Coordinates of C-alpha atoms in Angstrom, one line a residue:
Chain W
M14 CA 73.2 93.9 47.8
S15 CA 75.3 94.4 44.6
V16 CA 79.0 93.8 44.6
A17 CA 79.7 97.5 44.2
E18 CA 77.6 98.4 47.2
A19 CA 79.3 95.8 49.4
A20 CA 82.7 97.1 48.3
S21 CA 81.8 100.7 49.1
Q22 CA 80.6 99.5 52.5
R23 CA 83.8 97.7 53.1
R24 CA 86.0 100.7 52.4
P25 CA 85.1 102.8 55.4
R26 CA 85.4 99.6 57.5
L27 CA 89.0 99.2 56.3
A28 CA 89.8 102.9 57.0
G29 CA 88.2 102.6 60.4
N30 CA 90.3 99.5 61.2
I31 CA 93.5 101.4 60.2
I32 CA 92.5 104.4 62.4
M33 CA 91.7 102.1 65.3
Q34 CA 95.0 100.2 65.0
A35 CA 96.9 103.5 64.9
F36 CA 95.2 104.7 68.0
L37 CA 95.9 101.4 69.9
I38 CA 99.5 101.5 68.9
V39 CA 99.9 105.2 70.0
I40 CA 98.4 104.4 73.4
A41 CA 100.5 101.2 73.7
V42 CA 103.7 103.3 73.1
T43 CA 102.7 105.9 75.7
Q44 CA 102.0 103.2 78.2
I45 CA 105.2 101.3 77.6
Y46 CA 107.9 103.7 76.4
P47 CA 108.4 105.4 79.8
L48 CA 109.1 102.0 81.3
V49 CA 111.5 101.1 78.5
W50 CA 113.2 104.5 79.0
L51 CA 113.6 103.6 82.7
A52 CA 115.2 100.3 81.7
F53 CA 117.6 102.1 79.3
F54 CA 118.8 104.7 81.8
S55 CA 119.2 102.1 84.5
L56 CA 122.0 100.8 82.3
K57 CA 123.7 104.1 81.5
D58 CA 126.4 106.2 83.3
N59 CA 125.9 109.8 84.1
G60 CA 128.1 110.9 81.2
E61 CA 125.8 109.3 78.7
I62 CA 122.6 110.5 80.4
F63 CA 123.6 114.1 80.9
S64 CA 125.2 114.5 77.5
G65 CA 121.7 114.8 76.1
D66 CA 121.5 111.2 74.8
V67 CA 118.8 110.0 77.2
L68 CA 116.4 108.6 74.7
G69 CA 118.0 105.6 73.1
L70 CA 119.6 102.3 73.9
P71 CA 122.7 102.4 76.2
K72 CA 126.0 102.4 74.3
K73 CA 127.4 99.9 76.7
F74 CA 125.2 98.0 79.2
L75 CA 126.4 99.1 82.6
W76 CA 125.3 96.2 84.8
S77 CA 127.4 97.6 87.7
N78 CA 124.5 100.0 88.4
Y79 CA 122.5 97.0 89.6
V80 CA 125.4 95.7 91.6
K81 CA 125.8 99.1 93.3
A82 CA 122.1 99.4 94.0
F83 CA 122.1 95.9 95.6
T84 CA 125.1 96.4 97.8
E85 CA 125.8 100.1 98.5
G86 CA 122.2 101.1 98.0
Q87 CA 120.9 98.5 100.4
V88 CA 118.3 97.3 97.9
L89 CA 119.0 93.7 99.0
T90 CA 117.8 94.6 102.5
Y91 CA 114.7 96.4 101.3
F92 CA 114.0 93.5 98.9
F93 CA 114.3 90.9 101.7
N94 CA 112.0 93.0 104.0
S95 CA 109.4 93.4 101.3
V96 CA 109.4 89.7 100.5
L97 CA 109.1 88.7 104.1
V98 CA 106.3 91.2 104.9
T99 CA 104.4 90.4 101.8
A100 CA 104.7 86.6 102.2
V101 CA 103.5 86.5 105.8
T102 CA 100.7 88.9 105.0
I103 CA 99.5 86.7 102.2
L104 CA 99.6 83.5 104.3
L105 CA 97.7 85.1 107.2
V106 CA 95.1 86.7 104.9
V107 CA 94.4 83.4 103.1
A108 CA 94.3 81.4 106.4
L109 CA 92.0 83.9 108.2
S110 CA 89.7 84.8 105.3
S111 CA 89.1 81.2 104.1
M112 CA 88.2 80.1 107.6
T113 CA 85.9 83.0 108.1
G114 CA 84.4 82.8 104.6
Y115 CA 83.7 79.1 105.2
A116 CA 82.0 79.7 108.5
I117 CA 79.9 82.5 107.1
T118 CA 78.7 80.6 104.1
R119 CA 78.5 77.0 105.1
M120 CA 78.0 76.7 108.9
N121 CA 74.8 77.3 110.8
W122 CA 74.8 80.2 113.3
K123 CA 72.7 83.2 114.0
W124 CA 75.0 86.1 113.2
N125 CA 76.5 84.9 109.9
H126 CA 74.8 87.6 107.8
A127 CA 75.5 90.4 110.3
T128 CA 79.2 89.4 110.4
M129 CA 79.4 89.4 106.6
M130 CA 77.9 92.9 106.4
L131 CA 80.2 94.2 109.1
I132 CA 83.3 92.9 107.2
L133 CA 82.0 94.2 103.9
L134 CA 81.7 97.6 105.5
G135 CA 85.5 97.6 105.7
M136 CA 85.8 97.9 101.9
M137 CA 84.6 101.4 102.1
V138 CA 87.2 102.6 104.6
P139 CA 90.2 104.4 103.2
I140 CA 93.5 103.6 105.1
H141 CA 93.9 107.3 105.8
A142 CA 91.3 107.1 108.6
A143 CA 93.3 104.5 110.5
L144 CA 96.7 106.1 110.2
L145 CA 97.0 108.2 113.3
P146 CA 95.1 105.8 115.7
L147 CA 97.2 102.9 114.5
F148 CA 100.4 104.9 114.9
M149 CA 99.5 105.6 118.5
V150 CA 98.5 102.0 119.3
L151 CA 101.7 100.6 117.7
K152 CA 103.8 103.1 119.5
N153 CA 102.2 102.2 122.9
L154 CA 102.7 98.5 122.2
K155 CA 106.3 99.2 121.2
L156 CA 105.6 97.6 117.8
L157 CA 106.9 100.5 115.6
N158 CA 110.0 99.5 113.6
T159 CA 109.0 95.8 113.6
Y160 CA 107.6 93.7 110.8
W161 CA 104.4 93.3 112.6
A162 CA 103.7 97.1 112.4
L163 CA 103.2 96.5 108.6
I164 CA 101.9 92.9 108.6
I165 CA 99.0 93.4 111.0
P166 CA 97.5 96.5 109.2
Y167 CA 98.1 94.9 105.8
V168 CA 96.2 91.8 106.9
A169 CA 93.4 93.7 108.4
F170 CA 92.8 95.9 105.4
A171 CA 93.0 92.9 103.0
I172 CA 90.4 90.9 104.9
P173 CA 87.2 92.4 103.5
M174 CA 88.0 91.8 99.9
A175 CA 89.5 88.4 100.6
V176 CA 86.5 87.2 102.7
F177 CA 84.1 88.4 100.0
I178 CA 85.9 86.6 97.1
L179 CA 86.4 83.4 99.1
A180 CA 82.8 83.4 100.4
S181 CA 81.4 83.6 96.9
F182 CA 83.5 80.6 95.9
F183 CA 82.4 78.5 99.0
K184 CA 78.8 79.2 98.1
G185 CA 79.3 77.5 94.7
I186 CA 80.5 74.2 96.2
P187 CA 77.9 71.4 96.2
R188 CA 76.7 70.5 99.7
E189 CA 77.0 66.8 98.9
M190 CA 80.8 67.0 99.0
E191 CA 80.8 68.0 102.7
E192 CA 77.9 65.8 103.6
S193 CA 79.6 62.6 102.3
A194 CA 82.8 63.6 104.1
V195 CA 80.9 63.9 107.4
I196 CA 79.1 60.6 106.8
D197 CA 82.5 59.0 106.3
G198 CA 83.4 60.3 109.7
C199 CA 85.3 63.5 109.0
G200 CA 85.0 66.2 111.7
I201 CA 84.5 69.8 110.8
Y202 CA 88.2 70.7 110.7
R203 CA 89.1 67.8 108.4
T204 CA 86.2 68.5 106.2
F205 CA 87.2 72.1 105.8
L206 CA 90.9 71.5 105.4
F207 CA 91.0 68.4 103.2
I208 CA 87.7 68.5 101.3
V209 CA 86.5 72.1 100.9
F210 CA 89.7 74.2 101.0
P211 CA 91.4 72.4 98.0
L212 CA 88.3 73.2 95.9
V213 CA 88.6 76.9 96.3
R214 CA 92.2 77.1 95.0
P215 CA 91.3 79.6 92.2
A216 CA 89.9 82.0 94.8
V217 CA 93.0 81.6 96.9
A218 CA 95.1 82.5 93.9
T219 CA 93.0 85.6 93.3
V220 CA 93.2 86.7 96.9
S221 CA 97.0 86.1 96.9
I222 CA 97.6 88.2 93.8
F223 CA 95.4 91.0 95.2
T224 CA 97.2 90.9 98.6
F225 CA 100.6 90.7 96.9
L226 CA 100.0 93.9 94.9
S227 CA 98.5 95.9 97.7
S228 CA 101.2 95.1 100.3
W229 CA 104.2 95.1 97.9
N230 CA 103.3 98.6 96.6
E231 CA 102.0 100.2 99.9
L232 CA 103.7 103.4 101.0
M233 CA 101.7 105.3 103.6
F234 CA 101.9 102.8 106.5
A235 CA 105.4 101.8 105.5
V236 CA 106.7 105.3 105.6
T237 CA 105.0 106.1 108.9
F238 CA 105.5 103.0 111.0
I239 CA 109.1 102.1 110.0
N240 CA 112.0 104.6 110.1
D241 CA 114.8 102.1 110.9
A242 CA 116.6 101.7 107.6
S243 CA 117.3 98.0 108.1
M244 CA 113.5 97.3 108.5
Q245 CA 112.3 99.4 105.5
T246 CA 110.5 97.9 102.6
L247 CA 111.2 98.7 99.0
T248 CA 108.7 101.6 98.5
V249 CA 110.2 103.5 101.4
G250 CA 113.7 102.3 100.6
M251 CA 113.4 103.8 97.1
M252 CA 112.6 107.2 98.6
S253 CA 115.7 107.2 100.8
M254 CA 117.8 105.8 97.9
V255 CA 116.7 108.7 95.6
G256 CA 117.8 111.1 98.3
T257 CA 121.2 109.4 98.7
Y258 CA 122.0 109.0 94.9
I259 CA 120.3 112.2 93.9
T260 CA 122.3 112.7 90.7
Q261 CA 123.2 109.1 89.9
W262 CA 120.3 108.3 87.7
G263 CA 121.7 104.9 86.7
I264 CA 121.7 103.5 90.2
I265 CA 118.2 105.0 91.0
G266 CA 116.9 103.5 87.8
A267 CA 118.3 100.1 88.7
G268 CA 116.7 100.3 92.2
L269 CA 113.3 101.2 90.7
L270 CA 113.5 98.4 88.2
I271 CA 114.5 95.8 90.9
T272 CA 111.4 96.9 92.8
T273 CA 109.2 96.3 89.7
I274 CA 110.6 93.1 88.3
P275 CA 108.8 90.6 90.7
T276 CA 105.5 92.2 89.8
I277 CA 106.2 92.1 86.1
V278 CA 107.4 88.5 86.2
I279 CA 104.3 87.4 88.1
Y280 CA 102.2 89.3 85.6
L281 CA 103.9 87.8 82.5
L282 CA 103.5 84.3 83.9
L283 CA 99.9 84.7 85.1
S284 CA 98.6 87.6 83.1
K285 CA 95.2 86.1 82.5
Q286 CA 94.8 85.2 86.2
V287 CA 96.0 88.6 87.3
Q288 CA 93.6 90.4 85.0
N289 CA 90.7 88.2 86.3
S290 CA 91.7 88.9 89.9
M291 CA 91.4 92.6 89.3
I292 CA 88.1 92.2 87.6
A293 CA 86.8 90.0 90.5
G294 CA 88.0 92.5 93.0
A295 CA 86.1 95.4 91.3
I296 CA 82.8 93.6 90.7
K297 CA 81.9 93.1 94.3
G298 CA 78.2 93.1 94.0
Chain Z
M14 CA 75.1 66.1 110.4
N15 CA 73.7 69.4 111.7
T16 CA 75.7 69.1 114.9
V17 CA 78.9 69.1 112.8
F18 CA 78.0 72.3 110.9
S19 CA 76.8 74.0 114.1
N20 CA 79.9 73.2 116.1
K21 CA 80.2 76.4 118.2
T22 CA 83.8 75.9 119.0
A23 CA 84.7 75.6 115.4
I24 CA 82.7 78.7 114.4
C25 CA 84.5 80.7 117.1
L26 CA 87.8 79.5 116.0
F27 CA 87.1 80.3 112.4
V28 CA 85.6 83.7 112.9
L29 CA 86.9 85.4 116.0
P30 CA 90.5 85.9 115.0
T31 CA 89.4 87.6 111.8
L32 CA 86.8 89.7 113.5
L33 CA 89.2 90.8 116.3
I34 CA 92.0 91.9 113.9
F35 CA 89.5 93.5 111.5
C36 CA 87.5 95.5 114.2
G37 CA 90.7 96.5 116.1
I38 CA 92.6 97.7 113.0
V39 CA 89.9 98.9 110.6
L40 CA 86.7 99.8 112.5
V41 CA 87.8 101.1 115.9
P42 CA 90.4 103.5 114.5
I43 CA 87.6 105.4 112.5
V44 CA 85.8 106.0 115.7
V45 CA 89.0 107.0 117.4
S46 CA 89.9 109.3 114.6
S47 CA 86.5 111.0 114.8
Y48 CA 87.1 111.5 118.6
Y49 CA 90.7 112.9 118.0
S50 CA 89.2 115.4 115.5
L51 CA 87.4 117.1 118.4
L52 CA 90.6 117.7 120.3
D53 CA 93.4 120.3 120.3
W54 CA 96.3 117.8 120.8
N55 CA 99.9 117.5 120.0
G56 CA 100.2 113.8 120.9
V57 CA 101.7 114.5 124.3
G58 CA 99.4 114.3 127.3
K59 CA 95.6 114.3 127.0
G60 CA 94.6 117.1 124.7
T61 CA 91.8 119.6 125.2
F62 CA 88.3 119.1 123.9
I63 CA 87.4 121.9 121.5
G64 CA 84.3 120.6 119.8
L65 CA 84.0 121.3 116.1
R66 CA 86.6 124.1 116.0
N67 CA 89.0 122.0 113.9
Y68 CA 86.3 121.6 111.3
A69 CA 85.6 125.3 111.4
E70 CA 89.2 126.0 110.8
M71 CA 89.4 123.5 108.0
F72 CA 86.6 125.2 106.1
T73 CA 88.1 128.7 106.5
D74 CA 91.8 127.9 106.1
T75 CA 92.9 128.8 102.5
R76 CA 95.4 126.0 102.4
A77 CA 92.9 123.3 103.3
L78 CA 90.3 124.8 100.9
H79 CA 92.9 124.8 98.2
A80 CA 93.7 121.1 98.9
M81 CA 90.0 120.2 98.7
K82 CA 89.6 122.1 95.4
N83 CA 92.6 120.2 94.0
S84 CA 91.1 116.9 94.9
L85 CA 87.8 117.9 93.2
L86 CA 89.8 119.0 90.1
F87 CA 91.6 115.7 90.3
A88 CA 88.4 113.7 90.4
A89 CA 87.0 115.8 87.4
A90 CA 90.1 115.1 85.4
S91 CA 89.8 111.4 86.1
V92 CA 86.2 111.3 85.0
F93 CA 86.4 113.5 82.0
I94 CA 89.8 112.7 80.6
Q95 CA 90.8 109.2 81.9
L96 CA 87.5 107.4 81.7
P97 CA 86.7 108.4 78.1
I98 CA 90.1 107.1 76.9
S99 CA 89.6 103.9 78.8
L100 CA 86.1 103.5 77.4
L101 CA 87.2 104.1 73.8
L102 CA 90.0 101.5 74.3
A103 CA 87.6 99.0 75.9
L104 CA 85.1 99.4 73.1
I105 CA 87.7 98.9 70.4
L106 CA 89.3 95.9 72.1
A107 CA 85.9 94.3 72.7
S108 CA 85.0 94.5 69.0
A109 CA 87.5 91.8 68.2
V110 CA 90.3 93.7 66.6
K111 CA 93.7 92.2 65.7
G112 CA 96.1 91.9 68.7
E113 CA 93.3 92.2 71.3
G114 CA 95.0 90.1 74.0
F115 CA 98.4 91.8 73.4
Y116 CA 97.1 95.3 73.8
R117 CA 95.1 94.4 76.9
T118 CA 98.2 92.9 78.5
V119 CA 100.3 96.0 77.6
Y120 CA 97.9 98.6 78.7
F121 CA 97.5 96.9 82.1
I122 CA 101.2 96.8 83.0
P123 CA 101.4 100.4 84.6
V124 CA 98.5 99.5 86.9
L125 CA 100.6 96.9 88.7
I126 CA 103.6 99.0 89.3
S127 CA 104.2 100.6 92.7
T128 CA 103.1 104.3 92.7
V129 CA 106.4 105.2 94.3
V130 CA 108.2 103.8 91.2
I131 CA 105.7 105.6 88.9
A132 CA 106.3 108.9 90.7
Q133 CA 110.1 108.6 90.6
L134 CA 110.0 107.7 87.0
W135 CA 107.8 110.7 86.1
S136 CA 110.0 113.0 88.2
K137 CA 112.8 111.9 85.9
I138 CA 110.6 112.4 82.8
Y139 CA 109.8 115.9 84.0
N140 CA 113.4 116.8 84.9
A141 CA 114.1 120.3 83.6
D142 CA 117.6 119.6 82.3
Y143 CA 117.8 115.9 81.2
G144 CA 114.2 114.7 81.4
L145 CA 112.4 112.7 78.7
L146 CA 109.8 115.4 78.1
N147 CA 112.2 118.3 77.6
T148 CA 114.6 116.2 75.5
L149 CA 111.7 115.2 73.2
L150 CA 110.6 118.8 72.9
K151 CA 114.2 119.8 71.9
E152 CA 114.4 116.9 69.4
I153 CA 111.3 118.2 67.5
G154 CA 112.5 121.8 67.6
L155 CA 110.3 123.1 70.3
S156 CA 113.1 123.8 72.8
G157 CA 111.3 127.1 73.7
W158 CA 108.6 125.0 75.3
A159 CA 111.0 123.1 77.6
Q160 CA 110.6 124.2 81.2
D161 CA 110.7 123.0 84.8
W162 CA 107.3 121.3 84.8
L163 CA 106.9 120.6 88.5
G164 CA 109.0 123.5 89.8
Q165 CA 106.6 126.3 89.0
K166 CA 103.1 126.9 90.3
K167 CA 101.3 127.3 87.0
T168 CA 102.2 123.9 85.5
A169 CA 102.8 121.8 88.7
L170 CA 99.2 120.9 89.3
V171 CA 98.3 119.7 85.8
F172 CA 101.5 117.8 85.4
S173 CA 101.2 116.1 88.8
F174 CA 97.8 114.8 87.6
I175 CA 99.2 113.2 84.4
P176 CA 101.0 110.2 86.0
T177 CA 97.9 108.9 87.8
L178 CA 95.7 109.4 84.8
W179 CA 98.4 107.6 82.8
Q180 CA 98.8 104.7 85.3
Y181 CA 95.1 103.8 85.7
I182 CA 93.9 104.0 82.1
G183 CA 94.6 100.3 81.8
Y184 CA 92.6 99.5 84.9
H185 CA 89.4 101.1 83.8
M186 CA 89.9 99.8 80.3
L187 CA 90.1 96.2 81.7
L188 CA 86.9 96.6 83.8
M189 CA 85.0 98.1 80.9
Y190 CA 86.3 95.5 78.5
A191 CA 85.0 92.8 80.9
G192 CA 81.7 94.6 81.0
A193 CA 81.5 94.9 77.2
K194 CA 82.4 91.2 76.7
S195 CA 79.7 90.0 79.1
I196 CA 77.0 91.4 76.8
S197 CA 75.3 88.6 74.8
Q198 CA 76.6 88.3 71.3
D199 CA 73.1 87.8 69.9
I200 CA 72.3 91.5 70.4
F201 CA 75.3 92.5 68.2
E202 CA 74.3 89.9 65.6
A203 CA 70.9 91.5 65.5
A204 CA 72.3 95.0 65.2
K205 CA 74.6 93.9 62.3
I206 CA 71.7 92.3 60.4
D207 CA 69.8 95.6 60.9
G208 CA 72.7 97.4 59.3
A209 CA 73.8 99.4 62.3
S210 CA 77.3 101.0 62.0
R211 CA 80.0 100.2 64.6
V212 CA 79.7 103.7 66.1
R213 CA 76.0 103.4 66.4
T214 CA 76.2 99.9 67.9
A215 CA 78.6 101.2 70.5
L216 CA 76.5 104.3 71.4
C217 CA 73.1 102.7 71.3
I218 CA 73.7 99.2 72.5
T219 CA 77.1 98.6 74.1
I220 CA 77.4 101.7 76.3
P221 CA 73.9 101.6 77.7
L222 CA 74.3 97.9 78.5
M223 CA 77.6 98.6 80.3
R224 CA 75.9 100.8 82.9
P225 CA 76.7 98.6 85.9
I226 CA 80.4 98.5 85.2
L227 CA 80.5 102.2 84.2
K228 CA 79.1 103.0 87.7
V229 CA 81.9 100.9 89.3
C230 CA 84.5 102.7 87.2
L231 CA 83.1 106.1 88.1
V232 CA 83.1 105.4 91.8
F233 CA 86.6 104.0 91.7
S234 CA 88.1 106.9 89.8
V235 CA 86.4 109.6 91.9
I236 CA 87.3 107.8 95.2
G237 CA 90.8 107.1 93.9
A238 CA 91.2 110.8 93.2
F239 CA 90.1 111.8 96.7
K240 CA 92.4 109.3 98.3
V241 CA 95.5 110.0 96.2
F242 CA 98.6 110.2 98.4
D243 CA 101.6 108.3 97.3
L244 CA 102.0 110.0 94.0
V245 CA 101.8 113.6 95.2
Y246 CA 103.8 112.8 98.3
V247 CA 106.7 111.4 96.3
L248 CA 106.4 113.7 93.2
T249 CA 106.0 117.1 94.7
G250 CA 105.3 116.7 98.4
G251 CA 102.4 119.1 97.8
G252 CA 104.6 122.0 96.6
P253 CA 105.7 124.3 95.1
F254 CA 104.0 126.7 97.5
F255 CA 101.2 124.2 98.3
S256 CA 100.1 124.3 94.7
T257 CA 99.7 120.5 94.3
E258 CA 98.5 119.8 97.8
V259 CA 95.6 117.3 98.3
P260 CA 93.8 116.5 101.5
S261 CA 95.8 113.4 102.2
T262 CA 99.2 115.1 101.9
L263 CA 97.9 118.0 104.0
M264 CA 96.7 115.5 106.6
Y265 CA 100.1 113.8 106.7
T266 CA 102.1 117.0 107.1
T267 CA 99.7 118.3 109.7
I268 CA 100.1 115.2 111.8
F269 CA 103.7 114.2 111.4
D270 CA 105.4 117.5 110.6
T271 CA 103.5 120.0 112.7
Y272 CA 102.1 117.6 115.4
R273 CA 98.6 119.0 115.2
Y274 CA 96.9 115.6 115.8
G275 CA 93.4 116.9 116.3
Y276 CA 93.4 119.0 113.1
G277 CA 95.0 116.3 111.1
S278 CA 92.3 113.8 112.3
A279 CA 89.6 116.3 111.2
I280 CA 91.1 116.2 107.7
S281 CA 91.1 112.4 107.7
V282 CA 87.4 112.4 108.7
F283 CA 86.7 114.8 105.9
I284 CA 88.4 112.4 103.4
I285 CA 86.2 109.5 104.6
A286 CA 83.1 111.7 104.4
E287 CA 84.0 113.0 101.0
C288 CA 84.4 109.4 99.7
L289 CA 81.1 108.2 101.3
V290 CA 79.1 111.2 100.0
F291 CA 80.3 110.9 96.4
T292 CA 79.8 107.1 96.4
G293 CA 76.2 107.7 97.5
L294 CA 75.6 110.5 95.0
I295 CA 76.9 108.3 92.1
N296 CA 74.8 105.4 93.1
K297 CA 71.7 107.6 93.4
F298 CA 72.5 109.2 90.0
F299 CA 72.6 105.7 88.4
K300 CA 69.4 104.6 90.1
T301 CA 67.1 107.5 89.2
E302 CA 68.2 108.0 85.6

């Protein structure tokens, strides 16, 4: 290939690169600018928002919007409820699913395959199907308006994915690890807890991230099973807050941002891990 | 050794709590829902058995049919608008451009945010008087185009689709990117030596080899469209005049606003059936082709 030929081949490549970069930047701006705009108006007062200058940076950063959202807007209560519900849900999902995943993949019993199939069936079920029956059961057990009304369903619906991910990790652990532990006199419980469980920490992280996102962001159960304002989680709380502060965009914006910040912080700290979790969750066989 | 790993007590202790909570909360309610769907029942007392009459009503009621049509349109919009954008982004990012990691991180951010926040944010964007969209239109001299996007029947449906399409572009991009990256580099080397252009490499090599992940994305976007609830519920509540109603919001209002438990359950069974049928169809389509 002559020099001129090579150069003429390189030129469309260069033009192609510029077009591709332009496209990537345009999409990046559309994906991010609405969120930046939200951050901007959460720091403005109504005068500035409604005078037509809603696009740019706030003239003066009005942090009092955040203070008002936390105190008057009850965001602190909602936040606490969300943290509590999500944390207990994650703990229970990890505990239950790792035990079950372990028993299914590493222990000898007749029904292990059937159990796995049954649990995997749950991945197909949309939560809509369970809404009314669950509502009736929780009502009869007098569990509506308690944290358990959210924690139990969140755990149940997180189990299929969690068992699947953990089971595939347990499968990859060499048998010799457990065998030598047993020869050294460990019983099944100690072998599981101190030898095997520490080895699946990456899977536990994946499951935790997944469970965090689904329960932190869930709305349908939260809006149906809880109507006591002091027990509401952030998603439902945001809806009532928007109703209360209908024209005060700044305070609403502050509330929305407070709801989002934990997720964004986790993502920025662990972005690789979060992305891998979402991929692992999707490619389920 | 074997006695340790066949310890019946341990197996029960490890498996039973999970099975109990899973069956009780996930599996049994589906059966119960199917039974409720055969009743005329307002939640008080026993309810009367009316056979399949709820389903007959669902398939003749214009409001329900409209909601089903909307969910199909939603699925079509996801497949024909959202997925192609995601695919294009994934192919570009997988071809080792500058800033690959940065773009991937940025595109994925909306996926993680609660749909309630997304819906509130977009209702502010669409706000007729002070919203981002109308302000931008005025800035570029198109103030005649500014309107109440969600307040009128003719625009509400299309504009209530946009936030979901926007939010999940990054999700499908990430899955497709992972799929494209898992293809062996040798194939691309060979294509390069043979002088294939980038477009040709993408069309003839990358996309065909991404079939498994494309199937997953297709299933997720169609099922996701059928299940959509949060966004419509918060953004429009199904209005104005039921124009943006989808099966899940119809189910919700039927049960909790008009107390027609039987009819609402029939709609929930329809949503499950819709999801299962389309998952099956997509799998079949990918197998035979």
